[in-house]
Amino acid sequence: MRGDLQPRLIGSGKGAGESFRYSKLRAELVVSEVALSIVLLIGAGLLMRSFLILTRVDLGFDPKNILYFELNLPPSYNTNLAGTLQRKNALTRQLLQRMQSLPGVTSVAEMAADPPPLNYESTDTIIPGKPHSNPWETRFEMCSDGYFQTLGLPLLRGRLFSEDDVFAARDVIVVNEAFSRQYFPNEDPLGHKVKLDVFDKPYFAAAAPHDTYFEIIGIVRDFKTRSYDNPSWQSFPQAFVPYSVAGFNWRVFMARTSVDPSSLLKNMGQEVRALDPGVQISTSGTLEGSLQEFYRGPQFQLATLAGFAGIGLVLVVIGIFSVMAYTVSLQTHEIGIRMALGAQQTTVLRLVLFNGFCLVAGGILIGLFASYGLTRFLASQISGVSVRDPWTSRRPALRIIAPPFGLLCVCTRRSDCEISPVAALPSKPCTLRLDS
């Protein structure tokens, strides 16, 4: 008696070529899913690291308890006549005195631009005896003598503006450390004269004709700002001149307080209207609130990418589990036959785990390679983080993705090793033939 096994063996191999093609497609799908999840996790990790650095950087001054507001001057202030300039400066001087007298106010200041660190006004710098082919870009601020005390910028050398300097519109200038390092690397800048190209503009010349060379009288500590083309906080060369040297219509006032700064805004408005009923406060807020508003853009980008990365990771884990489970079901006969031929359970386990880990490892390698393209795309959003730093991007991503994928392989493949050899045999009964 012998069983006719040959047709059954041939039948069990039907569709082998088609099965190979589909198994290759499934393997490519698993690798692609792992690579995509790696890219998303690395992108989220870079933005998270960037956001933490952005919010924790030392700006060089304390933004807490600083109120600011902008005045909306009526048309009568919008001419460039010398008399109008005197009227603007007189309004500024009187308002600063009234603000300083309010309870809870410790210091006050005026400036002709956005409050730091969001001021982007810059000009070319000209220094006698120091020719240069490219513009020497310097951030500049026209401010009152209380500007440095209000922001808490310490004087390092020389002196600050006095009230007489401001009221007399003297051609004096205070610079920061970055200005001194860049333009006077091997000499003392105090006493030198510099020219700010912006004061050669027709508007300034008509408003306040004067010699545009300013004498450096003091050096203050750096504070950080940002530029339009670079999102990271940096210490740019900065120059500060008395607000009275030109007739900017843009007048912004600051006050450092010992109480909640928002509670004093109403009192500030009353002082403004008492001086001139036609002058109104157009914009107001706190310096700390402005920074928080500024951080909302990067925070939203981080939350969006992190959300997609989390959803993508969940979908990838589910997809990989399904694909691998189906792949395992196709290997039932092979595993059963190996077990029937005497293979140990641990040997079979190592074999099938190796296949799963090869797919995951391949996806991780492709994902790491593809992440360089993503980090270049995010370069304009990354502050203070190297896009190729493995400690801040790739290693955390691997720590997150490796455990669930490894667990999937183990859980999925361990069930294979428990297959009985009998279960691997075809369910169709064998037809026996008796030979006489």
CSV table of C-alpha atoms in Angstrom, one decimal:
chain,number,residue,atom,x,y,z
A,1,MET,CA,0.0,0.0,0.0
A,2,ARG,CA,1.4,3.5,-0.9
A,3,GLY,CA,-0.2,6.8,-1.0
A,4,ASP,CA,-0.3,8.8,-4.2
A,5,LEU,CA,1.6,11.8,-2.7
A,6,GLN,CA,3.1,13.3,-5.9
A,7,PRO,CA,-0.1,15.1,-7.1
A,8,ARG,CA,-0.7,16.4,-3.6
A,9,LEU,CA,2.8,17.9,-3.4
A,10,ILE,CA,2.4,19.5,-6.8
A,11,GLY,CA,-1.0,20.8,-5.7
A,12,SER,CA,0.4,22.3,-2.6
A,13,GLY,CA,2.8,24.4,-4.7
A,14,LYS,CA,0.3,25.9,-6.9
A,15,GLY,CA,0.6,29.7,-7.2
A,16,ALA,CA,4.1,29.7,-5.8
A,17,GLY,CA,5.2,32.3,-8.3
A,18,GLU,CA,2.2,34.5,-7.7
A,19,SER,CA,2.8,34.1,-3.9
A,20,PHE,CA,6.4,35.2,-4.3
A,21,ARG,CA,5.3,38.3,-6.1
A,22,TYR,CA,2.8,39.2,-3.5
A,23,SER,CA,5.2,38.5,-0.6
A,24,LYS,CA,7.7,40.9,-2.2
A,25,LEU,CA,5.1,43.6,-2.5
A,26,ARG,CA,4.1,43.0,1.2
A,27,ALA,CA,7.8,43.3,2.2
A,28,GLU,CA,8.1,46.6,0.3
A,29,LEU,CA,5.0,47.9,2.0
A,30,VAL,CA,6.3,47.1,5.5
A,31,VAL,CA,9.7,48.8,4.7
A,32,SER,CA,7.9,51.9,3.3
A,33,GLU,CA,5.7,52.2,6.4
A,34,VAL,CA,8.6,51.9,8.8
A,35,ALA,CA,10.6,54.5,6.8
A,36,LEU,CA,7.6,56.9,6.7
A,37,SER,CA,7.2,56.7,10.5
A,38,ILE,CA,10.9,57.3,11.0
A,39,VAL,CA,10.8,60.5,8.9
A,40,LEU,CA,7.7,61.8,10.7
A,41,LEU,CA,9.2,61.1,14.2
A,42,ILE,CA,12.5,62.7,13.3
A,43,GLY,CA,10.8,65.8,12.0
A,44,ALA,CA,8.7,66.1,15.1
A,45,GLY,CA,11.8,65.6,17.3
A,46,LEU,CA,13.7,68.3,15.5
A,47,LEU,CA,10.9,70.8,15.8
A,48,MET,CA,10.4,69.9,19.5
A,49,ARG,CA,14.0,70.4,20.2
A,50,SER,CA,14.0,73.7,18.3
A,51,PHE,CA,11.0,75.0,20.1
A,52,LEU,CA,12.5,74.2,23.5
A,53,ILE,CA,15.7,76.0,22.6
A,54,LEU,CA,13.7,78.9,21.2
A,55,THR,CA,11.7,79.4,24.4
A,56,ARG,CA,14.6,78.8,26.8
A,57,VAL,CA,17.2,81.1,25.3
A,58,ASP,CA,18.5,83.9,27.4
A,59,LEU,CA,17.4,87.0,25.5
A,60,GLY,CA,19.7,89.3,27.6
A,61,PHE,CA,16.8,91.2,29.3
A,62,ASP,CA,13.8,90.4,31.4
A,63,PRO,CA,10.5,90.8,29.5
A,64,LYS,CA,8.3,90.3,32.6
A,65,ASN,CA,6.2,93.3,33.9
A,66,ILE,CA,6.9,95.5,30.9
A,67,LEU,CA,3.9,97.3,29.3
A,68,TYR,CA,4.2,98.9,25.9
A,69,PHE,CA,1.8,101.0,23.8
A,70,GLU,CA,1.9,102.9,20.5
A,71,LEU,CA,0.6,106.4,20.0
A,72,ASN,CA,-1.6,107.2,17.0
A,73,LEU,CA,-0.7,110.8,16.2
A,74,PRO,CA,-3.2,113.1,14.5
A,75,PRO,CA,-2.4,114.7,11.0
A,76,SER,CA,-1.1,117.8,12.7
A,77,TYR,CA,1.9,115.8,13.8
A,78,ASN,CA,2.6,114.3,10.4
A,79,THR,CA,4.7,117.1,8.9
A,80,ASN,CA,8.5,117.4,8.7
A,81,LEU,CA,8.7,121.0,9.9
A,82,ALA,CA,11.1,121.7,12.7
A,83,GLY,CA,8.3,123.1,14.8
A,84,THR,CA,6.4,119.9,14.5
A,85,LEU,CA,9.5,117.9,15.6
A,86,GLN,CA,9.7,120.1,18.7
A,87,ARG,CA,6.0,119.4,19.4
A,88,LYS,CA,6.5,115.7,19.1
A,89,ASN,CA,9.5,115.7,21.4
A,90,ALA,CA,7.7,117.9,23.9
A,91,LEU,CA,4.7,115.5,23.9
A,92,THR,CA,7.1,112.6,24.5
A,93,ARG,CA,9.0,114.3,27.3
A,94,GLN,CA,5.8,115.3,29.2
A,95,LEU,CA,4.2,111.8,28.7
A,96,LEU,CA,7.3,110.1,30.1
A,97,GLN,CA,7.2,112.3,33.2
A,98,ARG,CA,3.5,111.6,33.7
A,99,MET,CA,4.0,107.9,33.3
A,100,GLN,CA,6.9,107.8,35.7
A,101,SER,CA,4.7,109.5,38.4
A,102,LEU,CA,2.1,106.7,38.3
A,103,PRO,CA,2.0,104.3,41.2
A,104,GLY,CA,3.5,100.9,40.4
A,105,VAL,CA,5.8,102.3,37.6
A,106,THR,CA,9.5,101.8,38.2
A,107,SER,CA,11.0,103.1,34.9
A,108,VAL,CA,9.7,104.4,31.6
A,109,ALA,CA,11.2,104.7,28.1
A,110,GLU,CA,10.3,105.8,24.5
A,111,MET,CA,11.4,104.3,21.3
A,112,ALA,CA,10.7,104.7,17.6
A,113,ALA,CA,10.2,101.0,16.6
A,114,ASP,CA,8.8,97.7,17.7
A,115,PRO,CA,9.9,96.7,21.3
A,116,PRO,CA,12.7,94.2,21.5
A,117,PRO,CA,13.4,91.5,20.6
A,118,LEU,CA,11.1,92.0,17.5
A,119,ASN,CA,12.8,95.1,16.1
A,120,TYR,CA,14.2,94.5,12.6
A,121,GLU,CA,15.2,98.1,11.7
A,122,SER,CA,18.8,98.2,10.4
A,123,THR,CA,21.1,100.6,8.6
A,124,ASP,CA,24.6,100.6,7.0
A,125,THR,CA,27.4,101.7,9.3
A,126,ILE,CA,30.2,103.9,8.1
A,127,ILE,CA,33.3,104.3,10.3
A,128,PRO,CA,36.1,106.8,9.2
A,129,GLY,CA,39.3,105.0,8.4
A,130,LYS,CA,37.6,101.6,8.1
A,131,PRO,CA,36.6,101.1,4.4
A,132,HIS,CA,34.4,98.1,3.5
A,133,SER,CA,33.0,96.8,0.3
A,134,ASN,CA,29.8,95.1,1.7
A,135,PRO,CA,27.4,97.0,3.9
A,136,TRP,CA,28.0,96.8,7.7
A,137,GLU,CA,24.4,96.1,8.8
A,138,THR,CA,23.6,97.5,12.3
A,139,ARG,CA,20.3,97.3,14.1
A,140,PHE,CA,19.4,100.8,15.4
A,141,GLU,CA,17.0,102.2,17.9
A,142,MET,CA,16.0,105.7,18.6
A,143,CYS,CA,15.1,105.8,22.3
A,144,SER,CA,15.0,107.8,25.5
A,145,ASP,CA,17.5,107.7,28.4
A,146,GLY,CA,15.3,105.3,30.4
A,147,TYR,CA,15.4,102.6,27.7
A,148,PHE,CA,18.4,100.7,29.2
A,149,GLN,CA,17.0,100.8,32.7
A,150,THR,CA,13.6,99.7,31.6
A,151,LEU,CA,14.9,96.6,29.8
A,152,GLY,CA,17.6,95.9,32.4
A,153,LEU,CA,20.5,96.3,30.0
A,154,PRO,CA,23.6,96.9,32.2
A,155,LEU,CA,26.3,99.4,31.2
A,156,LEU,CA,29.7,97.7,30.6
A,157,ARG,CA,31.9,100.7,29.8
A,158,GLY,CA,31.5,104.5,29.3
A,159,ARG,CA,28.1,106.1,30.1
A,160,LEU,CA,24.5,106.0,29.0
A,161,PHE,CA,22.3,108.9,27.7
A,162,SER,CA,21.5,111.7,30.1
A,163,GLU,CA,18.3,113.7,29.9
A,164,ASP,CA,20.4,116.6,28.5
A,165,ASP,CA,21.6,114.4,25.7
A,166,VAL,CA,18.1,113.5,24.7
A,167,PHE,CA,16.5,116.9,25.1
A,168,ALA,CA,19.3,118.6,23.3
A,169,ALA,CA,19.4,116.0,20.5
A,170,ARG,CA,23.1,115.5,20.9
A,171,ASP,CA,24.9,113.4,18.4
A,172,VAL,CA,25.9,110.6,20.8
A,173,ILE,CA,25.5,106.9,20.5
A,174,VAL,CA,25.5,103.8,22.7
A,175,VAL,CA,26.5,100.5,21.1
A,176,ASN,CA,26.4,96.9,22.3
A,177,GLU,CA,29.1,94.3,22.7
A,178,ALA,CA,28.5,92.8,19.2
A,179,PHE,CA,29.0,96.2,17.6
A,180,SER,CA,32.3,96.6,19.5
A,181,ARG,CA,33.5,93.1,18.6
A,182,GLN,CA,32.7,93.4,14.9
A,183,TYR,CA,33.7,96.9,14.0
A,184,PHE,CA,36.4,97.5,16.7
A,185,PRO,CA,38.0,94.1,17.3
A,186,ASN,CA,41.4,95.3,18.5
A,187,GLU,CA,40.7,98.8,19.8
A,188,ASP,CA,38.5,100.8,22.2
A,189,PRO,CA,35.4,102.1,20.4
A,190,LEU,CA,34.7,104.8,23.0
A,191,GLY,CA,35.3,108.2,21.5
A,192,HIS,CA,35.1,107.1,17.9
A,193,LYS,CA,32.6,108.5,15.6
A,194,VAL,CA,30.3,106.5,13.3
A,195,LYS,CA,27.8,107.3,10.7
A,196,LEU,CA,24.4,105.6,10.3
A,197,ASP,CA,23.4,105.7,6.7
A,198,VAL,CA,19.7,105.9,7.5
A,199,PHE,CA,20.1,109.5,8.8
A,200,ASP,CA,21.1,110.6,5.3
A,201,LYS,CA,17.6,109.9,4.1
A,202,PRO,CA,15.6,112.9,3.0
A,203,TYR,CA,13.0,112.3,5.7
A,204,PHE,CA,15.6,112.6,8.5
A,205,ALA,CA,17.4,115.5,6.9
A,206,ALA,CA,14.2,117.5,6.6
A,207,ALA,CA,13.0,116.7,10.1
A,208,ALA,CA,16.3,117.4,12.0
A,209,PRO,CA,19.2,118.7,10.0
A,210,HIS,CA,22.4,117.7,11.8
A,211,ASP,CA,25.8,116.1,11.5
A,212,THR,CA,25.1,112.4,11.0
A,213,TYR,CA,28.3,111.3,12.7
A,214,PHE,CA,27.7,110.1,16.2
A,215,GLU,CA,30.2,109.8,19.0
A,216,ILE,CA,30.3,106.4,20.9
A,217,ILE,CA,29.9,107.2,24.6
A,218,GLY,CA,29.0,103.8,26.0
A,219,ILE,CA,28.8,100.0,25.6
A,220,VAL,CA,25.9,97.9,26.9
A,221,ARG,CA,25.4,94.1,27.2
A,222,ASP,CA,24.1,92.3,24.1
A,223,PHE,CA,20.5,91.2,23.9
A,224,LYS,CA,19.2,88.9,21.2
A,225,THR,CA,16.9,89.6,18.3
A,226,ARG,CA,15.9,87.7,15.1
A,227,SER,CA,16.2,88.6,11.5
A,228,TYR,CA,13.8,88.0,8.6
A,229,ASP,CA,16.0,85.3,7.0
A,230,ASN,CA,17.2,83.6,10.1
A,231,PRO,CA,14.9,82.2,12.7
A,232,SER,CA,17.5,81.8,15.5
A,233,TRP,CA,18.1,84.3,18.3
A,234,GLN,CA,21.3,86.2,17.6
A,235,SER,CA,23.3,89.1,19.0
A,236,PHE,CA,23.5,91.6,16.1
A,237,PRO,CA,25.5,94.8,16.2
A,238,GLN,CA,23.2,97.4,17.7
A,239,ALA,CA,23.3,101.2,18.1
A,240,PHE,CA,21.1,103.4,20.2
A,241,VAL,CA,20.6,107.1,19.5
A,242,PRO,CA,18.4,109.7,21.3
A,243,TYR,CA,14.9,109.7,19.9
A,244,SER,CA,15.0,113.5,19.6
A,245,VAL,CA,17.4,113.5,16.6
A,246,ALA,CA,14.7,112.7,14.1
A,247,GLY,CA,11.0,113.1,13.8
A,248,PHE,CA,9.6,109.6,13.5
A,249,ASN,CA,5.8,109.6,13.8
A,250,TRP,CA,6.0,106.1,15.3
A,251,ARG,CA,6.2,106.6,19.0
A,252,VAL,CA,6.2,103.5,21.2
A,253,PHE,CA,6.4,103.8,25.0
A,254,MET,CA,7.5,101.2,27.6
A,255,ALA,CA,7.0,101.0,31.3
A,256,ARG,CA,8.4,98.5,33.8
A,257,THR,CA,6.0,98.0,36.7
A,258,SER,CA,6.0,96.4,40.1
A,259,VAL,CA,2.3,95.3,39.6
A,260,ASP,CA,0.4,93.7,36.8
A,261,PRO,CA,1.3,95.8,33.8
A,262,SER,CA,-2.1,95.4,32.1
A,263,SER,CA,-3.8,97.0,35.1
A,264,LEU,CA,-2.0,100.3,34.3
A,265,LEU,CA,-3.0,100.6,30.6
A,266,LYS,CA,-6.2,102.6,31.5
A,267,ASN,CA,-4.2,105.1,33.5
A,268,MET,CA,-1.7,105.4,30.7
A,269,GLY,CA,-4.5,106.3,28.3
A,270,GLN,CA,-5.8,108.9,30.7
A,271,GLU,CA,-2.4,110.6,30.8
A,272,VAL,CA,-2.2,110.6,27.0
A,273,ARG,CA,-5.6,112.2,26.6
A,274,ALA,CA,-4.8,114.8,29.3
A,275,LEU,CA,-1.8,116.0,27.2
A,276,ASP,CA,-3.6,116.0,23.9
A,277,PRO,CA,-7.2,114.7,23.4
A,278,GLY,CA,-6.4,114.1,19.7
A,279,VAL,CA,-3.7,111.5,20.5
A,280,GLN,CA,-4.9,107.9,20.9
A,281,ILE,CA,-3.3,104.6,21.9
A,282,SER,CA,-3.5,102.4,18.8
A,283,THR,CA,-1.7,99.3,20.0
A,284,SER,CA,-0.8,98.0,23.4
A,285,GLY,CA,0.3,94.9,25.2
A,286,THR,CA,3.0,93.4,27.4
A,287,LEU,CA,6.4,92.4,26.2
A,288,GLU,CA,6.0,88.9,27.7
A,289,GLY,CA,2.6,88.5,25.9
A,290,SER,CA,4.3,89.6,22.6
A,291,LEU,CA,6.9,86.9,22.9
A,292,GLN,CA,4.2,84.3,23.7
A,293,GLU,CA,2.3,85.4,20.6
A,294,PHE,CA,5.5,85.1,18.6
A,295,TYR,CA,6.0,81.5,19.8
A,296,ARG,CA,2.6,80.4,18.7
A,297,GLY,CA,3.7,79.9,15.1
A,298,PRO,CA,6.4,77.4,15.9
A,299,GLN,CA,4.2,75.8,18.6
A,300,PHE,CA,1.4,75.2,16.1
A,301,GLN,CA,3.9,73.7,13.6
A,302,LEU,CA,5.3,71.5,16.3
A,303,ALA,CA,1.8,70.3,17.4
A,304,THR,CA,0.7,69.6,13.9
A,305,LEU,CA,3.7,67.6,12.9
A,306,ALA,CA,3.7,65.7,16.2
A,307,GLY,CA,0.1,64.9,15.7
A,308,PHE,CA,0.7,63.5,12.3
A,309,ALA,CA,3.7,61.6,13.6
A,310,GLY,CA,1.7,60.0,16.4
A,311,ILE,CA,-1.2,59.0,14.1
A,312,GLY,CA,1.3,57.7,11.5
A,313,LEU,CA,3.0,55.6,14.1
A,314,VAL,CA,-0.2,54.0,15.3
A,315,LEU,CA,-1.3,53.3,11.7
A,316,VAL,CA,2.1,51.9,10.8
A,317,VAL,CA,2.1,49.6,13.8
A,318,ILE,CA,-1.4,48.3,12.9
A,319,GLY,CA,-0.5,47.9,9.3
A,320,ILE,CA,2.7,46.1,10.0
A,321,PHE,CA,1.0,43.7,12.4
A,322,SER,CA,-1.6,42.9,9.8
A,323,VAL,CA,0.9,42.4,6.9
A,324,MET,CA,3.2,40.3,9.0
A,325,ALA,CA,0.3,38.2,10.4
A,326,TYR,CA,-0.8,37.5,6.9
A,327,THR,CA,2.7,36.7,5.8
A,328,VAL,CA,3.0,34.3,8.8
A,329,SER,CA,-0.2,32.5,7.7
A,330,LEU,CA,1.4,31.7,4.4
A,331,GLN,CA,4.4,30.1,6.1
A,332,THR,CA,2.3,27.6,8.1
A,333,HIS,CA,3.2,24.6,5.9
A,334,GLU,CA,6.9,25.5,5.8
A,335,ILE,CA,7.1,25.9,9.6
A,336,GLY,CA,5.2,22.7,10.2
A,337,ILE,CA,7.4,20.7,7.9
A,338,ARG,CA,10.5,22.1,9.6
A,339,MET,CA,9.1,21.0,12.9
A,340,ALA,CA,8.2,17.6,11.6
A,341,LEU,CA,11.8,17.1,10.4
A,342,GLY,CA,13.1,17.8,13.9
A,343,ALA,CA,13.8,21.5,13.9
A,344,GLN,CA,13.8,23.0,17.5
A,345,GLN,CA,11.3,25.7,18.4
A,346,THR,CA,14.1,28.2,19.2
A,347,THR,CA,15.7,27.6,15.8
A,348,VAL,CA,12.4,28.2,14.0
A,349,LEU,CA,11.8,31.3,16.2
A,350,ARG,CA,15.2,32.8,15.3
A,351,LEU,CA,14.5,32.1,11.6
A,352,VAL,CA,11.2,33.8,11.4
A,353,LEU,CA,12.2,36.7,13.8
A,354,PHE,CA,15.2,37.4,11.5
A,355,ASN,CA,12.8,37.9,8.6
A,356,GLY,CA,10.7,40.4,10.5
A,357,PHE,CA,13.7,42.4,11.9
A,358,CYS,CA,15.2,42.6,8.4
A,359,LEU,CA,12.1,44.4,7.2
A,360,VAL,CA,12.1,46.8,10.1
A,361,ALA,CA,15.8,47.4,9.9
A,362,GLY,CA,15.5,48.1,6.2
A,363,GLY,CA,12.7,50.6,6.8
A,364,ILE,CA,14.7,52.3,9.5
A,365,LEU,CA,17.8,52.7,7.3
A,366,ILE,CA,15.7,54.1,4.4
A,367,GLY,CA,13.9,56.4,6.9
A,368,LEU,CA,17.1,57.8,8.3
A,369,PHE,CA,18.4,58.5,4.8
A,370,ALA,CA,15.1,60.2,3.7
A,371,SER,CA,15.1,62.3,6.9
A,372,TYR,CA,17.9,64.4,5.6
A,373,GLY,CA,15.6,65.7,2.9
A,374,LEU,CA,13.0,66.6,5.5
A,375,THR,CA,15.5,68.3,7.8
A,376,ARG,CA,16.7,70.5,4.9
A,377,PHE,CA,13.0,71.5,4.3
A,378,LEU,CA,12.6,72.4,8.0
A,379,ALA,CA,15.9,74.3,8.1
A,380,SER,CA,14.1,77.6,8.1
A,381,GLN,CA,12.1,76.5,11.1
A,382,ILE,CA,14.9,75.0,13.2
A,383,SER,CA,16.6,77.2,15.7
A,384,GLY,CA,19.8,76.2,17.5
A,385,VAL,CA,19.7,72.6,16.5
A,386,SER,CA,21.9,70.8,14.0
A,387,VAL,CA,19.8,68.9,11.5
A,388,ARG,CA,22.4,66.1,11.5
A,389,ASP,CA,22.6,65.8,15.3
A,390,PRO,CA,21.8,62.1,16.0
A,391,TRP,CA,21.3,62.8,19.7
A,392,THR,CA,18.4,65.3,19.1
A,393,SER,CA,16.7,63.6,16.2
A,394,ARG,CA,17.5,60.0,15.2
A,395,ARG,CA,18.3,58.2,18.4
A,396,PRO,CA,15.1,59.3,20.1
A,397,ALA,CA,13.1,58.2,17.0
A,398,LEU,CA,14.7,54.8,17.1
A,399,ARG,CA,14.0,54.4,20.8
A,400,ILE,CA,10.3,55.2,20.2
A,401,ILE,CA,9.8,53.0,17.1
A,402,ALA,CA,12.0,50.0,17.9
A,403,PRO,CA,10.1,48.5,21.0
A,404,PRO,CA,6.7,48.3,19.4
A,405,PHE,CA,8.0,46.9,16.2
A,406,GLY,CA,10.2,44.4,18.0
A,407,LEU,CA,7.2,43.4,20.1
A,408,LEU,CA,5.1,42.9,17.0
A,409,CYS,CA,7.7,40.6,15.5
A,410,VAL,CA,7.9,38.5,18.7
A,411,CYS,CA,4.1,38.3,19.3
A,412,THR,CA,3.4,37.5,15.6
A,413,ARG,CA,6.2,35.0,15.1
A,414,ARG,CA,6.0,33.1,18.4
A,415,SER,CA,2.6,31.8,17.4
A,416,ASP,CA,4.2,30.3,14.3
A,417,CYS,CA,6.5,28.1,16.5
A,418,GLU,CA,3.6,26.5,18.2
A,419,ILE,CA,2.3,25.1,15.0
A,420,SER,CA,1.9,21.3,15.1
A,421,PRO,CA,3.4,19.3,12.2
A,422,VAL,CA,-0.1,17.7,11.7
A,423,ALA,CA,-1.6,21.2,11.1
A,424,ALA,CA,0.9,21.8,8.3
A,425,LEU,CA,-0.5,18.8,6.3
A,426,PRO,CA,-3.2,19.5,3.8
A,427,SER,CA,-6.7,19.1,5.0
A,428,LYS,CA,-7.8,17.1,1.9
A,429,PRO,CA,-7.7,13.3,2.7
A,430,CYS,CA,-5.1,11.3,0.9
A,431,THR,CA,-6.2,8.8,-1.7
A,432,LEU,CA,-4.6,5.4,-1.1
A,433,ARG,CA,-4.1,2.7,-3.7
A,434,LEU,CA,-3.4,-0.9,-3.0
A,435,ASP,CA,-1.0,-2.7,-5.2
A,436,SER,CA,-1.5,-6.5,-5.4
